[in-house]
Amino acid sequence: MLSRSIVVQSLRSIRDRFFDTRRQKDEQSDVQGTSADVTGPSLDNLSVDMQFLIMTFLSPQDLCRLGGTSTYWRSMVRDPVLWKYFLLRDMPLWQSVDHLSVPDVKLTGSAVQDDSQMQFDYMAEYLRICPACRNQWRHRPKATFESVTSFFQYLVPVAEPQFAMFGPGLEQLEISLMTTIMNSPDVLPIAGIPQRQIDGIGSGISFMDKDQHRFNIATLYSTNRTERERARLERLSLRSKLFVYQEDSESNMPLSLIPVFNQVCQAMNGFIFVANAETERGADRGWEEESAQIRVMLDPVMGAVSRPILVLSCVSRETADRRRIPCVTVARQLQLSSLPNPWMVQDTTAETLTGLLDGVDWLLRQSGVKL
């Protein structure tokens, strides 16, 4: 994490340069008798430490507005060291990241700390990936023609999109995400049990979102319930029966899907991968295996690369003494940036389903259900 003293030092150098230049201009004006500035109490006259403290409480939008008030504040607000500090401070707290907003910097490491030339535009990067800034344009009011188009969509029958849900977060957490979903009609009402069944698996449950769009979720577990529960309690690593592995090898790296699941995945409009984001898992080697599972599921042979994948970065519950792995770290561990498919990582809590609707909304829009 970038220290506050380094930021204050950078801001102080900007202030000194600015006021040195202004002092020289004032001296020239005094000689010519054309100026008689009167100074008084203002935000400009506060110490740099106090100015920086004030800026740490402002939203990105308010900082930009502050930068538009004067030449001095434009220089201060555009300081790249200031925005690098905000980026490193806030990235672990952001609850979502997607293929359009994945950060080009790391949370820690020399790649961020040693760029003394500050050639990277941290302000632009922050404003590009900050969820508050993304949501500002994403949820702008629709134009009239967009509203008309949306109305006519309700008159056209649309097949229910189908999504396959899989991943260790379905099985390793103390609280079952799927059980909570099934018992939370106020969040995702159950619209029915689809008639069409997929051999050996079933097509899952049909749900309805807040805009009355129906969609199916087929839940694909790695093995039967008894084995899953034993593995969770004993913290064992099991081979998923969804995949084919190299013969005579103990590696859990999947090579392909077994034939029956090929049929399942070819019928899907998108995927939901539930990741275990509890810090107790630490820096285990499971990330590599999970990344490989995602790539097998998204194999272009089985469907278009336009099919989206929603990654639910899931924990059992939110408490003061239990932290979660940041969603940007989950995206990096799963190597999602190398995928050609649209993707999004959304923080989710199994106990309360916090964040779930935001993820579902994104998935439906990416699947062409919403405009």
Coordinates of N, CA and C in Angstrom, one line a residue, residues 13 56 157 199-200 202 287 319 354:
S13 N 4.9 19.2 -3.4 CA 5.7 19.7 -4.5 C 4.9 20.4 -5.6
T56 N -9.5 12.7 0.6 CA -9.7 11.3 0.9 C -11.2 11.0 1.2
P157 N -42.3 -13.6 -28.1 CA -41.9 -14.7 -27.2 C -40.4 -15.0 -27.3
D199 N -30.4 -35.6 -20.0 CA -30.1 -37.0 -19.5 C -29.2 -37.0 -18.3
G200 N -29.6 -37.5 -17.2 CA -28.7 -37.7 -16.1 C -28.5 -36.5 -15.2
G202 N -30.8 -33.2 -15.5 CA -32.0 -32.4 -15.3 C -31.6 -30.9 -15.6
W287 N -6.6 -22.7 -7.4 CA -6.9 -21.7 -8.4 C -6.6 -22.1 -9.8
T319 N -19.0 -11.1 8.4 CA -18.9 -10.7 9.8 C -17.6 -9.8 9.9
T354 N -26.4 -11.2 -0.9 CA -25.9 -9.9 -1.3 C -25.1 -10.0 -2.6

